[in-house]
């Protein structure tokens, strides 16, 4: 039963958004109760979901929220992996699903203006006929919203060459937590007029403002792309190869998958998409080069393949192709599994890479944790070794994959079937403490692209000092004195 | 005569910095009274200059400042063009000239760790033997400090390909206005743990924190660089060519100089450095391409030269080489003045480009203004036309040059000899109002790389709304409640 103030509040929301723009039906609300974080106990059903179609409504929403004290949580595609889009009890979710127009494709300035609810891949598809390319590239590109990518400063497969989403944002219209409208930057490539609020907002996980329009720089679409999926004997030979690949300016991706995980994810693919991945490989690297000169890309691909073959020889073992004995022992005779500048080779390799997180999800539904640590590139071998140590210490399977070029690894502990679900939360908490301590020791931090959200709030003091947290929360208070916008995300509720 | 509190304050500074680290000698203080802003009335002689050699001293300085109420202004190489390093009366300048060590060249991670007082070009020189390259590149690279570049988010000649200084900063040690120590980021390529304070600090012109150590990403040094200096018939044919050049991914610079300015700056060079610049050209573009494939760079250079020749033909006029009549009328017969991938061609072209600001300085010493407006690239022709309009309206010479690839132009009105110095301040203020209104109308802003400093404080409301200024000053108050660090820079004193 609704109290009188609740009823009045709902009437006010209806006045702002219209009946079409307000959801209170319990079944539908359920869909807005969580993102892609595995643990079901993060789910919170909001009191209502509002779906703005224009900026004015978002500003009115925030003024309403400050008057009523009802907390607001912005939501993009719901593809987040840290719980930043999970509302507070009694709160309202502001979903940008209806603000999904591409407003302007400006080929002369090589910039686009979009609403936040555009699906990331839709933007890139719209650019293709113009020979242009949006270099932001989260792995969830088919479902995520560009607004969410910006709010989280999403990374992805090609960040090693092109940087994270924030790199490409030159302007934004933003509604502040108190309902003011800011228009920061624009179609300009440089701007030092006042503070860089734009990049403070980017990656602030919807706690400092709501993006209602984005201006994004795009670039000439590379005409050639070459991909190789390479097998390595062990983690170390794969991770040490990364530095060599990075010396090539055309390198556009270098993704790591540990051997066991790659094989299992591969087996889970439809048969015709499966690849002949060798049983003895301890790790795989997907490398991609792009550019406009086919010869340069071909050369880089060949060099990468040679490097993979050499790594087997350097390990003192003949690589699978070298002896009849090994030949017999392996399905394949070459560490080079897919290679080429044609679309098929590329798709085959990326299909395996993209299958990995889904395989993790299916293997331990509700009981796995997608970690997102980042270390200096030189510490990648140490990090992957530490994942091995955690496997032994906690006796749980851990899938290791991620963006090796950036030192950003997804380390995914999964509950083994024999472990009771009750024991899982404590185990994973303890494992996270170990992992986060280690990455900080290695000069890294606890999240590279997924964010803190609600999931990692309690671990922030492992990565940031009291003074650093103090400076950041002072800014939150300055911009959101009522703590009304996505409170509890990044820094907790007090 | 010093008051007692002043004497006590000085003693405290001596205790922190030692006698070596404190300057109170009036002649020496004079050198810290200004930067490169032309107007002499911006000069303010500080009460003292301190020269820290370690971070601890900087933190103690800020605690001392908050206790005594004495304002502090950080200073790099003094090459600023907006007065951000000019102290307040009675204030202390914190000069980083003694914190000038390159602490770490990490070739594996392709990162360097430096103190803020390193001269920018010294860093690049130190990287060259390692095959590495610092892509930040202000035109004052021989005198500016890397710390100042970061504090101002300096741009420069190669920002069109490599972005501004801030692009390359992955970590910093920062002393806050209240004397706390923050260590933001590090040797990592991605980081979404907490807010992006690092990029808020970058470009904040020393008002939000003092950089005491910087971690900077560097890249493999391009092995080929090709430069062409091209003459165009008029502004419009030059500025419209820019968009074509930008479609080449190897374009690393495209610099504009108006015809008259180029000829005069050229005449001011030592004779053996002078170039044969045609009298009839209305504008010049310096274009540079870099990369690792000589053929690609050569191809791009040839295409650029062809484009320049075509632009003369398209204008319905034979280009200088086409008729005997024009041949006679010109010293040169080709719009391509310097072209090649050799060092000499590059140096010749850049020497002219770099001579331009010095020529402006010499031509109207104390009575010119280096403007730094930025517009969307598509509006470059409109901006250059507007400069022409201002020339006529105010009857002053205006040198126009800058970073055409970024839409960032230096528009430099100069006092004509016949105008009384007393009339100059009002004229230039009025001209700035016109110019800034126009760039905002074109979707641009009032500073692209030099900053607001003290020089442009009064014009900020032309570019930012009340709400935007409110959000920015709320952050300043949150981080510097005593308004003690570089107060009056960017946002004025209240």
PDB file of N, CA, C and O in Angstrom, chain A residues 108-109 183 187-193 195-197 199 207 246 249 292 374 376-378 403 405 408 443-445 447-449 451 468 472 475, chain B residues 108-109 183 187-193 195-197 199 207 246 249 292 374 376-378 403 405 408 443-445 447-449 451 468 472 475:
ATOM      1  N   UNK A 108      32.699  15.860 -42.102  1.00  0.00           N
ATOM      2  CA  UNK A 108      33.768  16.840 -42.282  1.00  0.00           C
ATOM      3  C   UNK A 108      34.617  16.962 -41.005  1.00  0.00           C
ATOM      4  O   UNK A 108      35.839  16.918 -41.050  1.00  0.00           O
ATOM      5  N   UNK A 109      33.927  17.092 -39.874  1.00  0.00           N
ATOM      6  CA  UNK A 109      34.662  17.182 -38.612  1.00  0.00           C
ATOM      7  C   UNK A 109      35.031  15.809 -38.056  1.00  0.00           C
ATOM      8  O   UNK A 109      35.706  15.726 -37.037  1.00  0.00           O
ATOM      9  N   UNK A 183      26.907  22.054 -20.649  1.00  0.00           N
ATOM     10  CA  UNK A 183      27.316  21.644 -22.002  1.00  0.00           C
ATOM     11  C   UNK A 183      28.826  21.774 -22.061  1.00  0.00           C
ATOM     12  O   UNK A 183      29.355  22.860 -22.213  1.00  0.00           O
ATOM     13  N   UNK A 187      32.301  20.093 -30.551  1.00  0.00           N
ATOM     14  CA  UNK A 187      33.013  19.567 -31.716  1.00  0.00           C
ATOM     15  C   UNK A 187      34.365  20.236 -31.825  1.00  0.00           C
ATOM     16  O   UNK A 187      34.672  20.907 -32.812  1.00  0.00           O
ATOM     17  N   UNK A 188      35.137  20.124 -30.773  1.00  0.00           N
ATOM     18  CA  UNK A 188      36.456  20.740 -30.846  1.00  0.00           C
ATOM     19  C   UNK A 188      37.479  19.766 -30.300  1.00  0.00           C
ATOM     20  O   UNK A 188      37.195  18.975 -29.409  1.00  0.00           O
ATOM     21  N   UNK A 189      38.686  19.872 -30.842  1.00  0.00           N
ATOM     22  CA  UNK A 189      39.702  18.879 -30.533  1.00  0.00           C
ATOM     23  C   UNK A 189      40.568  19.281 -29.352  1.00  0.00           C
ATOM     24  O   UNK A 189      41.315  18.466 -28.827  1.00  0.00           O
ATOM     25  N   UNK A 190      40.497  20.532 -28.955  1.00  0.00           N
ATOM     26  CA  UNK A 190      41.272  21.003 -27.811  1.00  0.00           C
ATOM     27  C   UNK A 190      40.393  21.974 -27.038  1.00  0.00           C
ATOM     28  O   UNK A 190      39.602  22.707 -27.642  1.00  0.00           O
ATOM     29  N   UNK A 191      40.559  22.009 -25.747  1.00  0.00           N
ATOM     30  CA  UNK A 191      39.747  22.907 -24.934  1.00  0.00           C
ATOM     31  C   UNK A 191      40.383  22.979 -23.541  1.00  0.00           C
ATOM     32  O   UNK A 191      40.419  21.993 -22.827  1.00  0.00           O
ATOM     33  N   UNK A 192      40.918  24.129 -23.199  1.00  0.00           N
ATOM     34  CA  UNK A 192      41.428  24.310 -21.840  1.00  0.00           C
ATOM     35  C   UNK A 192      40.751  25.513 -21.181  1.00  0.00           C
ATOM     36  O   UNK A 192      41.348  26.211 -20.364  1.00  0.00           O
ATOM     37  N   UNK A 193      39.494  25.721 -21.550  1.00  0.00           N
ATOM     38  CA  UNK A 193      38.720  26.807 -20.957  1.00  0.00           C
ATOM     39  C   UNK A 193      38.011  26.288 -19.712  1.00  0.00           C
ATOM     40  O   UNK A 193      36.988  25.618 -19.820  1.00  0.00           O
ATOM     41  N   UNK A 195      37.981  24.043 -15.959  1.00  0.00           N
ATOM     42  CA  UNK A 195      38.451  22.712 -15.577  1.00  0.00           C
ATOM     43  C   UNK A 195      37.905  21.640 -16.508  1.00  0.00           C
ATOM     44  O   UNK A 195      36.851  21.809 -17.118  1.00  0.00           O
ATOM     45  N   UNK A 196      38.605  20.526 -16.537  1.00  0.00           N
ATOM     46  CA  UNK A 196      38.217  19.397 -17.369  1.00  0.00           C
ATOM     47  C   UNK A 196      37.119  18.572 -16.664  1.00  0.00           C
ATOM     48  O   UNK A 196      37.321  17.421 -16.290  1.00  0.00           O
ATOM     49  N   UNK A 197      35.946  19.210 -16.497  1.00  0.00           N
ATOM     50  CA  UNK A 197      34.810  18.510 -15.881  1.00  0.00           C
ATOM     51  C   UNK A 197      34.384  17.324 -16.724  1.00  0.00           C
ATOM     52  O   UNK A 197      33.897  16.323 -16.197  1.00  0.00           O
ATOM     53  N   UNK A 199      36.101  15.114 -18.380  1.00  0.00           N
ATOM     54  CA  UNK A 199      36.789  13.864 -18.063  1.00  0.00           C
ATOM     55  C   UNK A 199      36.658  13.466 -16.592  1.00  0.00           C
ATOM     56  O   UNK A 199      36.944  12.323 -16.247  1.00  0.00           O
ATOM     57  N   UNK A 207      27.545   8.872 -10.917  1.00  0.00           N
ATOM     58  CA  UNK A 207      27.409   9.461  -9.578  1.00  0.00           C
ATOM     59  C   UNK A 207      27.549  10.980  -9.593  1.00  0.00           C
ATOM     60  O   UNK A 207      27.174  11.642  -8.627  1.00  0.00           O
ATOM     61  N   UNK A 246      53.748  -5.243 -28.982  1.00  0.00           N
ATOM     62  CA  UNK A 246      53.388  -3.845 -28.725  1.00  0.00           C
ATOM     63  C   UNK A 246      54.318  -2.851 -29.406  1.00  0.00           C
ATOM     64  O   UNK A 246      54.011  -1.668 -29.503  1.00  0.00           O
ATOM     65  N   UNK A 249      53.348  -0.389 -34.388  1.00  0.00           N
ATOM     66  CA  UNK A 249      52.318   0.648 -34.261  1.00  0.00           C
ATOM     67  C   UNK A 249      50.974   0.238 -34.856  1.00  0.00           C
ATOM     68  O   UNK A 249      49.979   0.896 -34.598  1.00  0.00           O
ATOM     69  N   UNK A 292      46.112   0.877 -43.226  1.00  0.00           N
ATOM     70  CA  UNK A 292      45.657   1.090 -44.596  1.00  0.00           C
ATOM     71  C   UNK A 292      46.581   0.443 -45.613  1.00  0.00           C
ATOM     72  O   UNK A 292      46.309   0.451 -46.802  1.00  0.00           O
ATOM     73  N   UNK A 374      44.174  -4.524 -13.142  1.00  0.00           N
ATOM     74  CA  UNK A 374      45.107  -4.004 -14.148  1.00  0.00           C
ATOM     75  C   UNK A 374      46.475  -3.827 -13.494  1.00  0.00           C
ATOM     76  O   UNK A 374      46.559  -3.422 -12.335  1.00  0.00           O
ATOM     77  N   UNK A 376      50.912  -2.827 -14.455  1.00  0.00           N
ATOM     78  CA  UNK A 376      51.811  -2.359 -15.510  1.00  0.00           C
ATOM     79  C   UNK A 376      52.097  -3.529 -16.456  1.00  0.00           C
ATOM     80  O   UNK A 376      52.262  -4.662 -15.990  1.00  0.00           O
ATOM     81  N   UNK A 377      52.181  -3.263 -17.757  1.00  0.00           N
ATOM     82  CA  UNK A 377      52.383  -4.354 -18.714  1.00  0.00           C
ATOM     83  C   UNK A 377      53.521  -5.313 -18.333  1.00  0.00           C
ATOM     84  O   UNK A 377      53.391  -6.522 -18.526  1.00  0.00           O
ATOM     85  N   UNK A 378      54.599  -4.772 -17.756  1.00  0.00           N
ATOM     86  CA  UNK A 378      55.731  -5.637 -17.405  1.00  0.00           C
ATOM     87  C   UNK A 378      55.388  -6.646 -16.311  1.00  0.00           C
ATOM     88  O   UNK A 378      56.106  -7.619 -16.115  1.00  0.00           O
ATOM     89  N   UNK A 403      42.729  -8.251 -21.695  1.00  0.00           N
ATOM     90  CA  UNK A 403      43.370  -7.326 -22.615  1.00  0.00           C
ATOM     91  C   UNK A 403      44.850  -7.209 -22.268  1.00  0.00           C
ATOM     92  O   UNK A 403      45.268  -6.315 -21.542  1.00  0.00           O
ATOM     93  N   UNK A 405      47.476  -6.387 -23.829  1.00  0.00           N
ATOM     94  CA  UNK A 405      48.226  -5.208 -24.250  1.00  0.00           C
ATOM     95  C   UNK A 405      48.155  -4.080 -23.241  1.00  0.00           C
ATOM     96  O   UNK A 405      49.064  -3.261 -23.129  1.00  0.00           O
ATOM     97  N   UNK A 408      45.361  -5.414 -18.513  1.00  0.00           N
ATOM     98  CA  UNK A 408      44.037  -5.442 -17.874  1.00  0.00           C
ATOM     99  C   UNK A 408      43.456  -6.852 -18.035  1.00  0.00           C
ATOM    100  O   UNK A 408      43.087  -7.257 -19.126  1.00  0.00           O
ATOM    101  N   UNK A 443      51.908  -2.501  -8.605  1.00  0.00           N
ATOM    102  CA  UNK A 443      51.767  -1.182  -9.231  1.00  0.00           C
ATOM    103  C   UNK A 443      50.485  -1.042 -10.034  1.00  0.00           C
ATOM    104  O   UNK A 443      50.368  -0.147 -10.873  1.00  0.00           O
ATOM    105  N   UNK A 444      49.541  -1.918  -9.778  1.00  0.00           N
ATOM    106  CA  UNK A 444      48.287  -1.882 -10.518  1.00  0.00           C
ATOM    107  C   UNK A 444      47.139  -1.393  -9.668  1.00  0.00           C
ATOM    108  O   UNK A 444      47.339  -0.798  -8.608  1.00  0.00           O
ATOM    109  N   UNK A 445      45.919  -1.651 -10.154  1.00  0.00           N
ATOM    110  CA  UNK A 445      44.751  -1.270  -9.370  1.00  0.00           C
ATOM    111  C   UNK A 445      43.611  -2.266  -9.604  1.00  0.00           C
ATOM    112  O   UNK A 445      43.732  -3.182 -10.414  1.00  0.00           O
ATOM    113  N   UNK A 447      40.382  -2.026 -10.640  1.00  0.00           N
ATOM    114  CA  UNK A 447      39.514  -2.061 -11.812  1.00  0.00           C
ATOM    115  C   UNK A 447      40.079  -1.242 -12.955  1.00  0.00           C
ATOM    116  O   UNK A 447      40.460  -0.080 -12.778  1.00  0.00           O
ATOM    117  N   UNK A 448      40.124  -1.860 -14.121  1.00  0.00           N
ATOM    118  CA  UNK A 448      40.672  -1.204 -15.304  1.00  0.00           C
ATOM    119  C   UNK A 448      39.609  -0.671 -16.248  1.00  0.00           C
ATOM    120  O   UNK A 448      39.835   0.317 -16.940  1.00  0.00           O
ATOM    121  N   UNK A 449      38.434  -1.340 -16.270  1.00  0.00           N
ATOM    122  CA  UNK A 449      37.420  -0.898 -17.225  1.00  0.00           C
ATOM    123  C   UNK A 449      35.984  -1.158 -16.773  1.00  0.00           C
ATOM    124  O   UNK A 449      35.061  -0.582 -17.325  1.00  0.00           O
ATOM    125  N   UNK A 451      34.806  -0.789 -13.507  1.00  0.00           N
ATOM    126  CA  UNK A 451      34.405   0.168 -12.482  1.00  0.00           C
ATOM    127  C   UNK A 451      34.249  -0.458 -11.103  1.00  0.00           C
ATOM    128  O   UNK A 451      34.391  -1.673 -10.916  1.00  0.00           O
ATOM    129  N   UNK A 468      43.254  10.334  -0.840  1.00  0.00           N
ATOM    130  CA  UNK A 468      42.705  10.257  -2.199  1.00  0.00           C
ATOM    131  C   UNK A 468      41.181  10.118  -2.147  1.00  0.00           C
ATOM    132  O   UNK A 468      40.456  10.797  -2.878  1.00  0.00           O
ATOM    133  N   UNK A 472      38.240  12.802  -3.477  1.00  0.00           N
ATOM    134  CA  UNK A 472      37.175  12.385  -4.407  1.00  0.00           C
ATOM    135  C   UNK A 472      35.790  12.590  -3.794  1.00  0.00           C
ATOM    136  O   UNK A 472      34.871  13.080  -4.465  1.00  0.00           O
ATOM    137  N   UNK A 475      34.623  16.146  -3.825  1.00  0.00           N
ATOM    138  CA  UNK A 475      34.052  16.540  -5.122  1.00  0.00           C
ATOM    139  C   UNK A 475      32.612  16.042  -5.257  1.00  0.00           C
ATOM    140  O   UNK A 475      31.727  16.773  -5.707  1.00  0.00           O
TER     141      UNK A 475
ATOM    142  N   UNK B 108      60.508  -1.273 -21.107  1.00  0.00           N
ATOM    143  CA  UNK B 108      59.585  -2.400 -21.245  1.00  0.00           C
ATOM    144  C   UNK B 108      58.128  -1.907 -21.225  1.00  0.00           C
ATOM    145  O   UNK B 108      57.327  -2.293 -22.069  1.00  0.00           O
ATOM    146  N   UNK B 109      57.810  -1.063 -20.246  1.00  0.00           N
ATOM    147  CA  UNK B 109      56.447  -0.522 -20.181  1.00  0.00           C
ATOM    148  C   UNK B 109      56.258   0.685 -21.088  1.00  0.00           C
ATOM    149  O   UNK B 109      55.153   1.213 -21.185  1.00  0.00           O
ATOM    150  N   UNK B 183      48.633  10.066  -4.883  1.00  0.00           N
ATOM    151  CA  UNK B 183      49.352   9.354  -5.949  1.00  0.00           C
ATOM    152  C   UNK B 183      48.298   8.767  -6.872  1.00  0.00           C
ATOM    153  O   UNK B 183      47.676   7.757  -6.551  1.00  0.00           O
ATOM    154  N   UNK B 187      51.966   3.380 -13.574  1.00  0.00           N
ATOM    155  CA  UNK B 187      52.386   2.774 -14.847  1.00  0.00           C
ATOM    156  C   UNK B 187      51.311   1.828 -15.346  1.00  0.00           C
ATOM    157  O   UNK B 187      51.533   0.624 -15.481  1.00  0.00           O
ATOM    158  N   UNK B 188      50.110   2.354 -15.489  1.00  0.00           N
ATOM    159  CA  UNK B 188      49.063   1.476 -15.991  1.00  0.00           C
ATOM    160  C   UNK B 188      48.281   2.203 -17.068  1.00  0.00           C
ATOM    161  O   UNK B 188      48.144   3.415 -17.035  1.00  0.00           O
ATOM    162  N   UNK B 189      47.775   1.412 -17.987  1.00  0.00           N
ATOM    163  CA  UNK B 189      47.169   1.991 -19.175  1.00  0.00           C
ATOM    164  C   UNK B 189      45.682   2.213 -19.017  1.00  0.00           C
ATOM    165  O   UNK B 189      45.058   2.890 -19.832  1.00  0.00           O
ATOM    166  N   UNK B 190      45.097   1.621 -18.003  1.00  0.00           N
ATOM    167  CA  UNK B 190      43.673   1.804 -17.748  1.00  0.00           C
ATOM    168  C   UNK B 190      43.488   1.893 -16.249  1.00  0.00           C
ATOM    169  O   UNK B 190      44.210   1.232 -15.491  1.00  0.00           O
ATOM    170  N   UNK B 191      42.490   2.645 -15.816  1.00  0.00           N
ATOM    171  CA  UNK B 191      42.269   2.799 -14.387  1.00  0.00           C
ATOM    172  C   UNK B 191      40.910   3.462 -14.208  1.00  0.00           C
ATOM    173  O   UNK B 191      40.718   4.612 -14.591  1.00  0.00           O
ATOM    174  N   UNK B 192      39.955   2.704 -13.686  1.00  0.00           N
ATOM    175  CA  UNK B 192      38.660   3.320 -13.364  1.00  0.00           C
ATOM    176  C   UNK B 192      38.337   3.114 -11.881  1.00  0.00           C
ATOM    177  O   UNK B 192      37.179   2.981 -11.506  1.00  0.00           O
ATOM    178  N   UNK B 193      39.391   3.113 -11.071  1.00  0.00           N
ATOM    179  CA  UNK B 193      39.209   2.960  -9.633  1.00  0.00           C
ATOM    180  C   UNK B 193      39.044   4.351  -9.020  1.00  0.00           C
ATOM    181  O   UNK B 193      40.015   5.064  -8.829  1.00  0.00           O
ATOM    182  N   UNK B 195      37.292   8.355  -8.983  1.00  0.00           N
ATOM    183  CA  UNK B 195      37.124   9.401 -10.000  1.00  0.00           C
ATOM    184  C   UNK B 195      38.436   9.715 -10.708  1.00  0.00           C
ATOM    185  O   UNK B 195      39.520   9.515 -10.153  1.00  0.00           O
ATOM    186  N   UNK B 196      38.313  10.268 -11.897  1.00  0.00           N
ATOM    187  CA  UNK B 196      39.467  10.633 -12.698  1.00  0.00           C
ATOM    188  C   UNK B 196      40.032  11.984 -12.249  1.00  0.00           C
ATOM    189  O   UNK B 196      40.022  12.969 -12.987  1.00  0.00           O
ATOM    190  N   UNK B 197      40.520  12.011 -11.002  1.00  0.00           N
ATOM    191  CA  UNK B 197      41.129  13.239 -10.469  1.00  0.00           C
ATOM    192  C   UNK B 197      42.337  13.652 -11.293  1.00  0.00           C
ATOM    193  O   UNK B 197      42.641  14.837 -11.416  1.00  0.00           O
ATOM    194  N   UNK B 199      42.894  13.582 -14.490  1.00  0.00           N
ATOM    195  CA  UNK B 199      42.597  14.458 -15.632  1.00  0.00           C
ATOM    196  C   UNK B 199      41.850  15.728 -15.230  1.00  0.00           C
ATOM    197  O   UNK B 199      41.762  16.662 -16.015  1.00  0.00           O
ATOM    198  N   UNK B 207      45.856  25.380 -10.039  1.00  0.00           N
ATOM    199  CA  UNK B 207      44.906  25.877  -9.042  1.00  0.00           C
ATOM    200  C   UNK B 207      44.353  24.767  -8.152  1.00  0.00           C
ATOM    201  O   UNK B 207      43.783  25.047  -7.111  1.00  0.00           O
ATOM    202  N   UNK B 246      43.725  15.583 -43.366  1.00  0.00           N
ATOM    203  CA  UNK B 246      43.387  14.877 -42.126  1.00  0.00           C
ATOM    204  C   UNK B 246      42.879  13.458 -42.359  1.00  0.00           C
ATOM    205  O   UNK B 246      42.796  12.665 -41.432  1.00  0.00           O
ATOM    206  N   UNK B 249      46.051   8.817 -42.085  1.00  0.00           N
ATOM    207  CA  UNK B 249      46.377   8.489 -40.692  1.00  0.00           C
ATOM    208  C   UNK B 249      47.820   8.803 -40.327  1.00  0.00           C
ATOM    209  O   UNK B 249      48.160   8.814 -39.152  1.00  0.00           O
ATOM    210  N   UNK B 292      56.484   4.406 -40.020  1.00  0.00           N
ATOM    211  CA  UNK B 292      57.626   3.503 -40.138  1.00  0.00           C
ATOM    212  C   UNK B 292      57.836   3.024 -41.563  1.00  0.00           C
ATOM    213  O   UNK B 292      58.798   2.325 -41.847  1.00  0.00           O
ATOM    214  N   UNK B 374      39.814  28.253 -30.426  1.00  0.00           N
ATOM    215  CA  UNK B 374      39.665  26.960 -31.091  1.00  0.00           C
ATOM    216  C   UNK B 374      38.230  26.838 -31.607  1.00  0.00           C
ATOM    217  O   UNK B 374      37.292  27.286 -30.939  1.00  0.00           O
ATOM    218  N   UNK B 376      35.486  24.177 -34.243  1.00  0.00           N
ATOM    219  CA  UNK B 376      35.400  22.903 -34.949  1.00  0.00           C
ATOM    220  C   UNK B 376      36.176  23.012 -36.259  1.00  0.00           C
ATOM    221  O   UNK B 376      36.103  24.065 -36.919  1.00  0.00           O
ATOM    222  N   UNK B 377      36.897  21.980 -36.647  1.00  0.00           N
ATOM    223  CA  UNK B 377      37.714  22.063 -37.861  1.00  0.00           C
ATOM    224  C   UNK B 377      36.961  22.612 -39.069  1.00  0.00           C
ATOM    225  O   UNK B 377      37.533  23.375 -39.855  1.00  0.00           O
ATOM    226  N   UNK B 378      35.677  22.287 -39.190  1.00  0.00           N
ATOM    227  CA  UNK B 378      34.919  22.760 -40.362  1.00  0.00           C
ATOM    228  C   UNK B 378      34.750  24.274 -40.373  1.00  0.00           C
ATOM    229  O   UNK B 378      34.427  24.858 -41.403  1.00  0.00           O
ATOM    230  N   UNK B 403      47.524  25.774 -35.276  1.00  0.00           N
ATOM    231  CA  UNK B 403      47.406  24.332 -35.459  1.00  0.00           C
ATOM    232  C   UNK B 403      46.112  24.038 -36.205  1.00  0.00           C
ATOM    233  O   UNK B 403      45.079  23.750 -35.606  1.00  0.00           O
ATOM    234  N   UNK B 405      45.079  21.638 -38.000  1.00  0.00           N
ATOM    235  CA  UNK B 405      44.472  20.312 -37.887  1.00  0.00           C
ATOM    236  C   UNK B 405      43.524  20.201 -36.722  1.00  0.00           C
ATOM    237  O   UNK B 405      42.563  19.423 -36.733  1.00  0.00           O
ATOM    238  N   UNK B 408      42.754  25.052 -33.897  1.00  0.00           N
ATOM    239  CA  UNK B 408      43.283  25.890 -32.813  1.00  0.00           C
ATOM    240  C   UNK B 408      44.218  26.943 -33.413  1.00  0.00           C
ATOM    241  O   UNK B 408      45.312  26.629 -33.854  1.00  0.00           O
ATOM    242  N   UNK B 443      30.867  27.433 -32.380  1.00  0.00           N
ATOM    243  CA  UNK B 443      30.990  26.147 -31.682  1.00  0.00           C
ATOM    244  C   UNK B 443      32.359  25.924 -31.079  1.00  0.00           C
ATOM    245  O   UNK B 443      32.731  24.796 -30.754  1.00  0.00           O
ATOM    246  N   UNK B 444      33.109  26.986 -30.917  1.00  0.00           N
ATOM    247  CA  UNK B 444      34.460  26.858 -30.370  1.00  0.00           C
ATOM    248  C   UNK B 444      34.563  27.419 -28.964  1.00  0.00           C
ATOM    249  O   UNK B 444      33.546  27.645 -28.304  1.00  0.00           O
ATOM    250  N   UNK B 445      35.789  27.659 -28.535  1.00  0.00           N
ATOM    251  CA  UNK B 445      35.978  28.251 -27.212  1.00  0.00           C
ATOM    252  C   UNK B 445      37.222  29.144 -27.199  1.00  0.00           C
ATOM    253  O   UNK B 445      37.941  29.226 -28.201  1.00  0.00           O
ATOM    254  N   UNK B 447      40.069  29.277 -25.365  1.00  0.00           N
ATOM    255  CA  UNK B 447      41.452  28.808 -25.280  1.00  0.00           C
ATOM    256  C   UNK B 447      41.544  27.317 -25.559  1.00  0.00           C
ATOM    257  O   UNK B 447      40.810  26.517 -24.994  1.00  0.00           O
ATOM    258  N   UNK B 448      42.466  26.985 -26.457  1.00  0.00           N
ATOM    259  CA  UNK B 448      42.657  25.593 -26.847  1.00  0.00           C
ATOM    260  C   UNK B 448      43.847  24.937 -26.188  1.00  0.00           C
ATOM    261  O   UNK B 448      43.862  23.734 -25.953  1.00  0.00           O
ATOM    262  N   UNK B 449      44.887  25.747 -25.852  1.00  0.00           N
ATOM    263  CA  UNK B 449      46.090  25.134 -25.275  1.00  0.00           C
ATOM    264  C   UNK B 449      46.862  26.054 -24.332  1.00  0.00           C
ATOM    265  O   UNK B 449      47.706  25.581 -23.581  1.00  0.00           O
ATOM    266  N   UNK B 451      45.454  28.257 -22.042  1.00  0.00           N
ATOM    267  CA  UNK B 451      44.771  28.373 -20.756  1.00  0.00           C
ATOM    268  C   UNK B 451      44.172  29.747 -20.515  1.00  0.00           C
ATOM    269  O   UNK B 451      44.321  30.675 -21.307  1.00  0.00           O
ATOM    270  N   UNK B 468      27.945  26.138 -15.358  1.00  0.00           N
ATOM    271  CA  UNK B 468      29.237  25.476 -15.588  1.00  0.00           C
ATOM    272  C   UNK B 468      30.304  26.077 -14.667  1.00  0.00           C
ATOM    273  O   UNK B 468      31.087  25.345 -14.042  1.00  0.00           O
ATOM    274  N   UNK B 472      32.407  24.233 -11.536  1.00  0.00           N
ATOM    275  CA  UNK B 472      33.874  24.249 -11.478  1.00  0.00           C
ATOM    276  C   UNK B 472      34.379  24.916 -10.199  1.00  0.00           C
ATOM    277  O   UNK B 472      35.303  24.426  -9.550  1.00  0.00           O
ATOM    278  N   UNK B 475      34.132  22.770  -7.153  1.00  0.00           N
ATOM    279  CA  UNK B 475      35.249  21.819  -7.033  1.00  0.00           C
ATOM    280  C   UNK B 475      36.481  22.518  -6.472  1.00  0.00           C
ATOM    281  O   UNK B 475      37.169  21.987  -5.598  1.00  0.00           O
TER     282      UNK B 475
END
